mmCIF file of C-alpha atoms in Angstrom:
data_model
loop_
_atom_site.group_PDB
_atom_site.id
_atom_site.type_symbol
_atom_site.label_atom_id
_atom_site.label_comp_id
_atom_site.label_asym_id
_atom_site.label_seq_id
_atom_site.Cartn_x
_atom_site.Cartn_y
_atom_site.Cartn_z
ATOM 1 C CA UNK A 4 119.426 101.512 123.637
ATOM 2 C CA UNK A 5 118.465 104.900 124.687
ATOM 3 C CA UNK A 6 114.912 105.678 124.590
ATOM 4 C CA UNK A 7 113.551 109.094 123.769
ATOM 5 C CA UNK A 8 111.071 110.716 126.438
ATOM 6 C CA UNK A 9 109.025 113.352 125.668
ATOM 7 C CA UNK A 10 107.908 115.941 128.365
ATOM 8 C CA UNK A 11 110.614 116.176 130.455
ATOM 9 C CA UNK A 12 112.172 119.596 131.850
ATOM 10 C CA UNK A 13 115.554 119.715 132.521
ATOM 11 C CA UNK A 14 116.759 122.106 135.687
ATOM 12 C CA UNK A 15 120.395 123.121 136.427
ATOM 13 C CA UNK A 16 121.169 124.122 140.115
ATOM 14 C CA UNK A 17 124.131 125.938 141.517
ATOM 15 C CA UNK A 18 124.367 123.954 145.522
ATOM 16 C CA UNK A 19 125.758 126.103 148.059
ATOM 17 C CA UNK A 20 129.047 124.373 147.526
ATOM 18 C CA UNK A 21 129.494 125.491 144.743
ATOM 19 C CA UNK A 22 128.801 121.924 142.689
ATOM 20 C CA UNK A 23 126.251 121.887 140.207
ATOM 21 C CA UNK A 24 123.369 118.976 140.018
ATOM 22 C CA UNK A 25 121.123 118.435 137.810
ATOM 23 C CA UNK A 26 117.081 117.587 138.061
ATOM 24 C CA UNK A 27 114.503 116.466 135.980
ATOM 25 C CA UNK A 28 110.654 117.391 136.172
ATOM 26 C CA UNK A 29 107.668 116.077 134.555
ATOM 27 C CA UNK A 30 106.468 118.923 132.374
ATOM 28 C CA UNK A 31 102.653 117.875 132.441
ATOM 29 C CA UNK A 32 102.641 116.997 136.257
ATOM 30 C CA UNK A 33 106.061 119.424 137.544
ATOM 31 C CA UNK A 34 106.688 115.967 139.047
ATOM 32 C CA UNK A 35 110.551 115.593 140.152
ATOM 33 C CA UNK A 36 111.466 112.442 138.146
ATOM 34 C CA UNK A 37 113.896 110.444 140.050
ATOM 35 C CA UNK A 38 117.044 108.821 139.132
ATOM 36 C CA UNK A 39 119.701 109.450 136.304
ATOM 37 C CA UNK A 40 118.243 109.354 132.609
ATOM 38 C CA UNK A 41 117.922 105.861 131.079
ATOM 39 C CA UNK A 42 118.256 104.600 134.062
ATOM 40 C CA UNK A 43 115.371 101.793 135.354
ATOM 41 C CA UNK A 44 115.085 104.181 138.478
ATOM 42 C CA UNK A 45 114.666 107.038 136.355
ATOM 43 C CA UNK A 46 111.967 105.073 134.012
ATOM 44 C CA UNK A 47 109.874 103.712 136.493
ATOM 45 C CA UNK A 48 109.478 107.566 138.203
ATOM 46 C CA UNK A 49 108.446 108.709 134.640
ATOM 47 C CA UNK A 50 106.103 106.056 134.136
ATOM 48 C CA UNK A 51 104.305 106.976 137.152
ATOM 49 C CA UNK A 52 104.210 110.644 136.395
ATOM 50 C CA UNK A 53 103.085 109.704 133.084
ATOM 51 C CA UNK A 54 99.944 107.989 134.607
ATOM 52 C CA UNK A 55 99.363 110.399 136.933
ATOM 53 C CA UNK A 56 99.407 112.692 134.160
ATOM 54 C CA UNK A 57 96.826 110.460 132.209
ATOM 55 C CA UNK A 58 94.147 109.909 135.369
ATOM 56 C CA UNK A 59 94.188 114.227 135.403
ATOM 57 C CA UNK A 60 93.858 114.868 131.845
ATOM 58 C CA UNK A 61 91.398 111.327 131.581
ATOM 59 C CA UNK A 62 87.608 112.840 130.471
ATOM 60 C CA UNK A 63 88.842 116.560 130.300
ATOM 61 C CA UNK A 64 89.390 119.137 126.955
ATOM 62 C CA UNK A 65 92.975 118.640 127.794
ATOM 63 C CA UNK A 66 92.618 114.456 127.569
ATOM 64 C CA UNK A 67 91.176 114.543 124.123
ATOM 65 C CA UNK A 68 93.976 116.831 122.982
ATOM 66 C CA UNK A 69 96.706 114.368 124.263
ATOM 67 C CA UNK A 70 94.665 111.364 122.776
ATOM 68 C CA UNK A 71 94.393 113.381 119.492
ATOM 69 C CA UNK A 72 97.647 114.523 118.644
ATOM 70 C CA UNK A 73 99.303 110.908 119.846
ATOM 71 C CA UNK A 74 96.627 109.173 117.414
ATOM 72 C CA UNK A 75 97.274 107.432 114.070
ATOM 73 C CA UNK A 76 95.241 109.972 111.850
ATOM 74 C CA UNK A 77 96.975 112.990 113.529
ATOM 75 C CA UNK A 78 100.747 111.445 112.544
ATOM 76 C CA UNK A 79 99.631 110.680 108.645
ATOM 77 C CA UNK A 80 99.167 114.865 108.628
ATOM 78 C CA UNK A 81 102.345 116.627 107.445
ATOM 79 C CA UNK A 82 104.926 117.178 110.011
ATOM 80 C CA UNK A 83 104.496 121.595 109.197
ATOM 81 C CA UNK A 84 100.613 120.771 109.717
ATOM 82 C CA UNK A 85 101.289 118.694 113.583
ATOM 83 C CA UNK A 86 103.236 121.729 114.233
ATOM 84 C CA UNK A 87 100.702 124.334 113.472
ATOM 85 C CA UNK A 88 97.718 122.085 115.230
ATOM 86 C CA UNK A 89 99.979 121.182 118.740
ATOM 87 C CA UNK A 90 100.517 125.290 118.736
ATOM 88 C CA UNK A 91 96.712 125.849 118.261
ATOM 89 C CA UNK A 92 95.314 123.644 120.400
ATOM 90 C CA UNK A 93 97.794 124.436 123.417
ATOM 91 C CA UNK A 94 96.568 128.049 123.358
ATOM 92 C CA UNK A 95 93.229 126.367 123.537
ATOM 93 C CA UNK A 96 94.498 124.409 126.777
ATOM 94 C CA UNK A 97 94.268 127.353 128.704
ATOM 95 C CA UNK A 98 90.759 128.018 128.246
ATOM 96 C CA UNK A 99 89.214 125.166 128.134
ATOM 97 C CA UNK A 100 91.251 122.508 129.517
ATOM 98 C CA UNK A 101 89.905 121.480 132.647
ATOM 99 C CA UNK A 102 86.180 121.452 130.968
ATOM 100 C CA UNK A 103 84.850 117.655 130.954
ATOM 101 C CA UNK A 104 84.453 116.471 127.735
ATOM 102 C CA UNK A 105 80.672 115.797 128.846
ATOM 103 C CA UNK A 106 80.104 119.715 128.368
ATOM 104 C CA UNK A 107 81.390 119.267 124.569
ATOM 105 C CA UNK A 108 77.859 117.280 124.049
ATOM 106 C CA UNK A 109 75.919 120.451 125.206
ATOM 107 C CA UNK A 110 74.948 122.597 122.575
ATOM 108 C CA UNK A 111 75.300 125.328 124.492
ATOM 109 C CA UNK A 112 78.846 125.352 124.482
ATOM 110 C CA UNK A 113 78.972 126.553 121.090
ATOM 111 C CA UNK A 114 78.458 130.080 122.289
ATOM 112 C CA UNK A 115 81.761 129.257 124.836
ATOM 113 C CA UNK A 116 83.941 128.580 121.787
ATOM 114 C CA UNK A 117 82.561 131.295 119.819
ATOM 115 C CA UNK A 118 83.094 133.892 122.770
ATOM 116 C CA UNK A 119 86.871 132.804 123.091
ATOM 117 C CA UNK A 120 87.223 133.359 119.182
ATOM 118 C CA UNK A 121 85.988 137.042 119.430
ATOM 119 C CA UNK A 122 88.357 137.237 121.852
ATOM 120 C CA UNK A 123 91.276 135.977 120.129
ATOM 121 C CA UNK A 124 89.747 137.573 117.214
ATOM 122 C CA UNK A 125 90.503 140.898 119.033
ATOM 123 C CA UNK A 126 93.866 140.150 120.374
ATOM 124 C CA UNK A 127 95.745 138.368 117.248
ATOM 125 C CA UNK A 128 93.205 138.678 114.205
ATOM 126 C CA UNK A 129 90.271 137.437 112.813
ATOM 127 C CA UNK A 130 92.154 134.584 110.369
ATOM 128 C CA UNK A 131 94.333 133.898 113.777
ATOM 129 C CA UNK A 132 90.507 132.978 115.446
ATOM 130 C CA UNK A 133 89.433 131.154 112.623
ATOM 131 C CA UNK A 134 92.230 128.528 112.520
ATOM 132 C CA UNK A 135 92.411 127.763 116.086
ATOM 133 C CA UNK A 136 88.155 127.033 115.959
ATOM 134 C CA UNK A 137 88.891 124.960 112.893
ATOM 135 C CA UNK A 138 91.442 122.741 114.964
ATOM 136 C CA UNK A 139 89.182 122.127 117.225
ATOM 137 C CA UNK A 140 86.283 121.341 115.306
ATOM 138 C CA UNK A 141 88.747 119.256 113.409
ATOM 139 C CA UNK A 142 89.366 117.086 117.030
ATOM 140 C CA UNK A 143 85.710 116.937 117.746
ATOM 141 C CA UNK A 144 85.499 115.400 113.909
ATOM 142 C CA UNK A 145 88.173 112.920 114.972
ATOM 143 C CA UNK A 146 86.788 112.232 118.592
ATOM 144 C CA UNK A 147 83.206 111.233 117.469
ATOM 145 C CA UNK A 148 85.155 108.984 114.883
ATOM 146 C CA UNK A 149 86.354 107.066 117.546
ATOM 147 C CA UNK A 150 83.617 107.098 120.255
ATOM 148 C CA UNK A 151 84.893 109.801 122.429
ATOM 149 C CA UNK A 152 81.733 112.180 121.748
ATOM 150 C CA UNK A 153 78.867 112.013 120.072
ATOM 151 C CA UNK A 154 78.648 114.841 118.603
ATOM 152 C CA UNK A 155 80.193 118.388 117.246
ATOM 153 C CA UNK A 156 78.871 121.730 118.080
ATOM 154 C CA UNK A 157 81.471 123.966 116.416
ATOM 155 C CA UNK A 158 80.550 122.523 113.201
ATOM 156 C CA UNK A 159 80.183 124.581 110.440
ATOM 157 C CA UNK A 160 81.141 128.072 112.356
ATOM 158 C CA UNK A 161 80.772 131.102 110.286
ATOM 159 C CA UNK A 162 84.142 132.835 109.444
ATOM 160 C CA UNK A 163 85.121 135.946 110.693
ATOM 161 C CA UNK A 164 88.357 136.045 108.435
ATOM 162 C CA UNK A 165 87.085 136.775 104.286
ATOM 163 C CA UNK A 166 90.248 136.092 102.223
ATOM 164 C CA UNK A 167 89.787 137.059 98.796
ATOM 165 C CA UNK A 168 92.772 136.496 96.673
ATOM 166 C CA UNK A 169 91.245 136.399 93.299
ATOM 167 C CA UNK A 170 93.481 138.724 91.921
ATOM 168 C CA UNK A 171 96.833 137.526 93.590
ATOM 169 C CA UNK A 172 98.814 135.182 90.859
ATOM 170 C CA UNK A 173 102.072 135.692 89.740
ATOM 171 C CA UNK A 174 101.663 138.011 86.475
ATOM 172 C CA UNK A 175 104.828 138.076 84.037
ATOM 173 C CA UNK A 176 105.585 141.281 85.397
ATOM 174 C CA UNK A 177 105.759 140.234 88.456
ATOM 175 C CA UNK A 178 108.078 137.278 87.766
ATOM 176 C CA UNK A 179 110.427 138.991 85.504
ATOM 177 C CA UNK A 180 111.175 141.585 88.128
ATOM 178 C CA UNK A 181 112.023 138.774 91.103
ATOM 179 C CA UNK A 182 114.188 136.872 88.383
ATOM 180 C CA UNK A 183 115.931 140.417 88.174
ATOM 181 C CA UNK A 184 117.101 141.210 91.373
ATOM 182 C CA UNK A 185 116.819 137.772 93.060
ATOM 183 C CA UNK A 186 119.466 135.199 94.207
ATOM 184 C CA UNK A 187 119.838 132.652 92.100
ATOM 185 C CA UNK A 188 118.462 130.276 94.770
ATOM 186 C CA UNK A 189 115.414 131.753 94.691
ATOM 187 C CA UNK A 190 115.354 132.604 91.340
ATOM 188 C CA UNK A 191 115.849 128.244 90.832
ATOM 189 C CA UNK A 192 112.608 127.871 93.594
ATOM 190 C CA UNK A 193 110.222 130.458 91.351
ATOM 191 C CA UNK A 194 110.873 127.859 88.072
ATOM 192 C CA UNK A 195 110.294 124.667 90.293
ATOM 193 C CA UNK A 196 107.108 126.130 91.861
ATOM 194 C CA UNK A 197 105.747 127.538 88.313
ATOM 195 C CA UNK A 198 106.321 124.325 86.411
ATOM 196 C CA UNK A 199 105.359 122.083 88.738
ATOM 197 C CA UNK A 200 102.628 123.580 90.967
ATOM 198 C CA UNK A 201 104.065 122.026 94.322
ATOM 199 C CA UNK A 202 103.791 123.426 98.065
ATOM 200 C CA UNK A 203 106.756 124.581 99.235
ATOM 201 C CA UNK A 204 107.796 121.932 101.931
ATOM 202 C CA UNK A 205 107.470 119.229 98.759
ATOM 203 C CA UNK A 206 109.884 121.227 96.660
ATOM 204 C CA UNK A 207 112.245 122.041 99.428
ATOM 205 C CA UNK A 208 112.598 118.201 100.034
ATOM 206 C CA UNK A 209 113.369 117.117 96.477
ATOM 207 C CA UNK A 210 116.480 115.430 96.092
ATOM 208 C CA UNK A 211 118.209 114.546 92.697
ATOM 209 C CA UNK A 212 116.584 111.235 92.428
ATOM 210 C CA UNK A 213 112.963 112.653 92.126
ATOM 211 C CA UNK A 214 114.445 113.771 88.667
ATOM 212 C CA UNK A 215 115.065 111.047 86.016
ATOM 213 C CA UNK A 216 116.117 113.872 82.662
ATOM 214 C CA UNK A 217 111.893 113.897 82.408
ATOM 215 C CA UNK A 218 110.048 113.859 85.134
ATOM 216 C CA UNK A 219 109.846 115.020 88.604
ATOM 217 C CA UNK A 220 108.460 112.974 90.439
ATOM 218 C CA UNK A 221 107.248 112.811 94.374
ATOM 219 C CA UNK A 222 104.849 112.008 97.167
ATOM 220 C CA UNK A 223 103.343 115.147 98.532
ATOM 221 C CA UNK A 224 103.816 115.855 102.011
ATOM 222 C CA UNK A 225 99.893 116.701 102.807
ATOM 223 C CA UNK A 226 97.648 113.979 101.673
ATOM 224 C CA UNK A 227 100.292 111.924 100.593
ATOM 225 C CA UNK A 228 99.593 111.806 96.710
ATOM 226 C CA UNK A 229 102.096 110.655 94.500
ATOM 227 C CA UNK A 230 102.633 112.604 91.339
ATOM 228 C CA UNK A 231 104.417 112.588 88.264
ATOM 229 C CA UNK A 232 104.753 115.596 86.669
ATOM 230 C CA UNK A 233 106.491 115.876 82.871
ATOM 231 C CA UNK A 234 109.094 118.636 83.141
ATOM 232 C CA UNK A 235 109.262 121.133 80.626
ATOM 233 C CA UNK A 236 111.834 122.520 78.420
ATOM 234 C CA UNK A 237 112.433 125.579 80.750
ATOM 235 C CA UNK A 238 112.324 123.627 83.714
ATOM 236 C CA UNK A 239 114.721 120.292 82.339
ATOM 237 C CA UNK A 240 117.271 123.182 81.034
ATOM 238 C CA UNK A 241 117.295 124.381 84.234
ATOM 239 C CA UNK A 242 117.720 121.064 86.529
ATOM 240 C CA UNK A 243 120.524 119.757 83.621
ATOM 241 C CA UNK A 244 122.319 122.666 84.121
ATOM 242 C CA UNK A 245 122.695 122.662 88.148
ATOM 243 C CA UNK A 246 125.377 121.363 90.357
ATOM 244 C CA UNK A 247 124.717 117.899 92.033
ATOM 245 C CA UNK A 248 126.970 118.369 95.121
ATOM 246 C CA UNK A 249 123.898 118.742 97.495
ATOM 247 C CA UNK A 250 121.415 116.180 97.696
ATOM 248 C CA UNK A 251 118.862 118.499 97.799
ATOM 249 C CA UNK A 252 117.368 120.099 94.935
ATOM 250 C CA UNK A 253 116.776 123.556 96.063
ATOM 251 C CA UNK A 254 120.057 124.172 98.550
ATOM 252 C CA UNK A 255 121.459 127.195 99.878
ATOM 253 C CA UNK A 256 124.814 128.573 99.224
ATOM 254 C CA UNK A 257 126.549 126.115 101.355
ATOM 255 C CA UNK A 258 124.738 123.157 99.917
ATOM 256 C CA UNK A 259 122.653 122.538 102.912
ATOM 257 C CA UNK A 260 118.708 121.788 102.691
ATOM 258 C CA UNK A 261 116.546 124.772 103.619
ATOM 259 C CA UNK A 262 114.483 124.762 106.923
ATOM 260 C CA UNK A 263 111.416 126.613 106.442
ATOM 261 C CA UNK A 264 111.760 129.475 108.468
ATOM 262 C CA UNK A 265 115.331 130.745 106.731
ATOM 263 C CA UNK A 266 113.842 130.031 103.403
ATOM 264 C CA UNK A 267 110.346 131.972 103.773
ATOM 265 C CA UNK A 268 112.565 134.968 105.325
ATOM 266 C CA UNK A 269 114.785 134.822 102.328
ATOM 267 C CA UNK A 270 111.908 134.950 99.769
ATOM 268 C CA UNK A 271 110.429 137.345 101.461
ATOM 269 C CA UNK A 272 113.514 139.263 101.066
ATOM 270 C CA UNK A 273 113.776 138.642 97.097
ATOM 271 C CA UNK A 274 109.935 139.904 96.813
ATOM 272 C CA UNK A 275 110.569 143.059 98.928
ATOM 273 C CA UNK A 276 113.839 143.936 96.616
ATOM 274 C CA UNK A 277 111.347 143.206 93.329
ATOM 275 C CA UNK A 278 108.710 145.266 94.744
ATOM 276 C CA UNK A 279 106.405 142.773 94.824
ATOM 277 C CA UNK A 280 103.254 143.157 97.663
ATOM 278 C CA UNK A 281 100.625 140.873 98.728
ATOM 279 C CA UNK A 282 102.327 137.652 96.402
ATOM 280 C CA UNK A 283 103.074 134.489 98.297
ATOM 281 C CA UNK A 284 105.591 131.863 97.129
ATOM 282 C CA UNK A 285 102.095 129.462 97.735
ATOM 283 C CA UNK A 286 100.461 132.014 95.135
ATOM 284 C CA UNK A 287 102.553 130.094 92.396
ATOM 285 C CA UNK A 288 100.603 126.804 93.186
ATOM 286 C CA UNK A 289 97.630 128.525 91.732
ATOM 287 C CA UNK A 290 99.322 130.520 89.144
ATOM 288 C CA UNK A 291 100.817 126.996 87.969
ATOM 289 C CA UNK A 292 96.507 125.907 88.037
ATOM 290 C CA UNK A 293 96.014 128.856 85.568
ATOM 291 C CA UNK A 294 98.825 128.365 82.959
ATOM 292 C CA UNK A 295 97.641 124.936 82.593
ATOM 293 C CA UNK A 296 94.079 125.473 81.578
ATOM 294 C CA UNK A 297 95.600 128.695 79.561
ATOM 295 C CA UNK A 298 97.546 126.133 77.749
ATOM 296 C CA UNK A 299 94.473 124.030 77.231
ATOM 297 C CA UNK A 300 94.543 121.330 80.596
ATOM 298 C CA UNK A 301 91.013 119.937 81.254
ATOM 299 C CA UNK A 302 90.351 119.570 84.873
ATOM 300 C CA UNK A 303 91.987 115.904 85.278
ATOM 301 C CA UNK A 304 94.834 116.971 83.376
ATOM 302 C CA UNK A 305 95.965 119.853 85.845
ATOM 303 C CA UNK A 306 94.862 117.589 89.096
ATOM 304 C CA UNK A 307 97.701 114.651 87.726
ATOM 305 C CA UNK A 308 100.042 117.320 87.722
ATOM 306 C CA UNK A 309 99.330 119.324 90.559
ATOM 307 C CA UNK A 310 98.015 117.151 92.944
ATOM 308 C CA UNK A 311 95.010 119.272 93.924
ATOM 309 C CA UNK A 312 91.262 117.254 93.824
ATOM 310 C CA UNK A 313 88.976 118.204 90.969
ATOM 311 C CA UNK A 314 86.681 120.349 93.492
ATOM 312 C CA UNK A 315 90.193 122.018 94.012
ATOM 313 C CA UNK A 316 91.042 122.626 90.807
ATOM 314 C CA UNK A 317 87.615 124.012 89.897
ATOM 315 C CA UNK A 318 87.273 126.578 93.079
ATOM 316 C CA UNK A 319 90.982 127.305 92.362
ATOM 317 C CA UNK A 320 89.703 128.498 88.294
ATOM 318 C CA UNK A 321 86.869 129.792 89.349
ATOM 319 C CA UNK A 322 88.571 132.269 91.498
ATOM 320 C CA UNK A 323 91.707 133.207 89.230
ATOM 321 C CA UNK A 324 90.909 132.122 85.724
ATOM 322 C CA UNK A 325 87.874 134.977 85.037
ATOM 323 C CA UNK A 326 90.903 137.454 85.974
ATOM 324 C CA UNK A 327 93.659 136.463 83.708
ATOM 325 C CA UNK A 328 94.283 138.448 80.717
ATOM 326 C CA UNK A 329 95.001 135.798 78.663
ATOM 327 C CA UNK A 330 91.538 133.333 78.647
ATOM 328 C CA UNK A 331 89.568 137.287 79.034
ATOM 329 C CA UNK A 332 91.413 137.666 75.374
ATOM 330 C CA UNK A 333 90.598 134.691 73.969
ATOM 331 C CA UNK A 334 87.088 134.563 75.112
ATOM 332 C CA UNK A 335 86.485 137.717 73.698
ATOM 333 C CA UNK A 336 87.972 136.709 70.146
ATOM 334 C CA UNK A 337 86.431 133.531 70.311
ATOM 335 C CA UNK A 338 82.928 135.641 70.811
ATOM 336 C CA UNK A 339 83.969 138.220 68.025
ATOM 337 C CA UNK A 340 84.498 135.550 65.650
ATOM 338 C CA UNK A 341 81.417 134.125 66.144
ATOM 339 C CA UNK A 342 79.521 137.150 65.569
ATOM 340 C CA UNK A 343 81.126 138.065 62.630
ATOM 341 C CA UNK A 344 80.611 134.906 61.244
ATOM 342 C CA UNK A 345 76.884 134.791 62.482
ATOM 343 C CA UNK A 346 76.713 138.586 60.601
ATOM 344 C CA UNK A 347 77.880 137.443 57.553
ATOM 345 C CA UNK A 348 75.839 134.201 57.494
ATOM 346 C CA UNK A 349 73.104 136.735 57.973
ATOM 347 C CA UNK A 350 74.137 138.986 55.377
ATOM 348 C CA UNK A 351 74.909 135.758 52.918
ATOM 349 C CA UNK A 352 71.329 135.190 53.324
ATOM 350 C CA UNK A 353 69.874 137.845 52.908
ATOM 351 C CA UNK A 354 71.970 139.438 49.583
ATOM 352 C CA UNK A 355 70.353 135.732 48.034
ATOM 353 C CA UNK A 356 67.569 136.183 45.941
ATOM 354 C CA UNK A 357 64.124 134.550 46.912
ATOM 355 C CA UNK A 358 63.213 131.062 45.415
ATOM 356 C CA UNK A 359 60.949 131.773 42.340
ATOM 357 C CA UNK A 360 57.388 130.137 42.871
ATOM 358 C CA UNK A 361 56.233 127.513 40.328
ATOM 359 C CA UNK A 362 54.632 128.660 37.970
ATOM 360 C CA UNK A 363 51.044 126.975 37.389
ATOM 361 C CA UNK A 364 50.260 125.994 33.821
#
């Protein structure tokens, strides 16, 4: 049984006999591992630049990140999340790796982490800055969970990055003219998305059987919440109509799964033949929050469907709902109706004549 062994650089050398030979390095350490791969030669010179690796990185920036991103909480995130942390928190590994974790429990080093985000701030954006401090306040969270620190000084950070996006959900417009000039694979991922409110990594890993003629149903990927969601008319005329010869769902000419790179470039390309600016495919999660408490979905009602919490679903309306043409309508008829029905309750009273007074005899 081969076993899989993370870290290891693999370096190809021309000898001056023209042969070729073939070494191995330990990434962390640039240790020469010894031996041929799986061999017990080649294990035991691992294992020792693994633990040579481990006394180094043992009570430094650089430890916790190791211990972190090989713990149990770390691998229950979604796989697209791990990615997007390991990236974060390696460009974080040059600044502060070799800091003791000691220095985390100074308060001062707030104003160290802060510094580097202006800096990054300046070099790849302000939302860029933001995520990467979130990471790590995100590890400090997790090491003072589990004893490593005692405490978190990048807690509660003020954000440099203000996204506003209010105003940015999919408007019938705005659909009609991507189902016009979009493949029909993309065309098939804009129903999905609007009638079931998913992320795009959950809806680019359904397969047939998460469809029973009814229901769609799945675990999300982030949080790992199982939902049901009742399909409607548009979206079951759609799914009853498609070929089964992938496994996948949402497939791509071929019949092969997406990966998420080729799909966001293709969708990308879709919107820009539309015409359509500043809309994300994730915009139709909240769009899908909106036409649900247009159609009359109390809170709990959208969060079965959707997956989001209630706090979600609440910041998510309070954000888009006061903007959508549709509830601004109704509100406003609902309020005209009242007043005209207050007016003439008015006028209904007042066109009455006055009681007559008894008479005394």
């Amino acid at each position: 049984m081969r076993t899989r062994l993370r870290g290891i650089n693999t370096v190809r050398k021309t000898l001056s006999d023209g042969s070729t030979a073939t070494y191995y390095y330990h990434r962390a350490t640039g240790r020469r591992i010894q031996g041929e791969p799986a061999t017990p030669a080649f294990l035991l010179s691992y294992a020792e630049a693994e633990k040579l690796s481990r006394e180094r990185l043992n009570g430094t920036f650089n430890g916790l990140i190791r211990a972190y991103t090989l713990s149990p909480e770390f691998a229950k995130r979604a796989s697209s999340t791990q990615k997007e942390y390991r990236r974060m928190l390696t460009k974080a590994e040059a600044a502060f790796g070799d800091m003791p974790i000691a220095a985390l429990e100074d308060p001062r080093v707030r104003q160290d982490f802060l510094s580097w985000r202006a800096k990054v701030a300046r070099d790849s954006g302000e939302r860029e800055a933001d995520n990467r401090l979130t990471v790590i306040s995100a590890m400090l969270s997790w090491a003072i969970e589990n004893g490593r620190i005692f405490r978190n000084n990048v807690s509660g950070f003020k954000r440099l990055h203000k996204s506003n996006r209010s105003d940015m959900i999919w408007l019938p417009e705005h659909v009609a003219a991507f189902m016009k000039v979009a493949p029909i694979e993309m065309q098939r991922a804009l129903i999905l998305a609007l009638h079931t409110g998913q992320r795009q990594g959950d809806l680019l890993r359904l397969t047939w059987p998460n469809y029973d003629g009814q229901f769609v149903t799945l675990k999300q990927g982030k949080g790992g919440r199982q939902v049901s969601i009742p399909c409607t008319a548009a979206l079951r005329g759609m799914l009853d109509n498609m070929d089964r010869s992938s496994v996948v769902i949402l497939s791509t000419k071929t019949g092969l799964s997406y990966k998420s790179d080729y799909f966001k470039a293709r969708w990308a390309d879709a919107s820009k033949a539309a015409g359509i600016e500043g809309l994300h495919f994730h915009d139709l999660r909240g769009t899908a929050v909106t036409m649900l408490a247009e159609a009359g979905c109390t809170h709990m009602e959208i969060a079965s469907i959707t997956g989001h919490s209630l706090k979600s679903v609440a910041t998510i309306l309070d954000r888009y709902l006061a903007r959508t043409r549709t509830l601004a309508t109704g509100a406003m008829t609902k309020f005209e109706n009242a007043k005209s029905t207050e007016f003439a309750n008015r006028l209904q009273t007042e066109d009455r004549p006055a009681p007559r007074a008894n008479k005394k005899v």
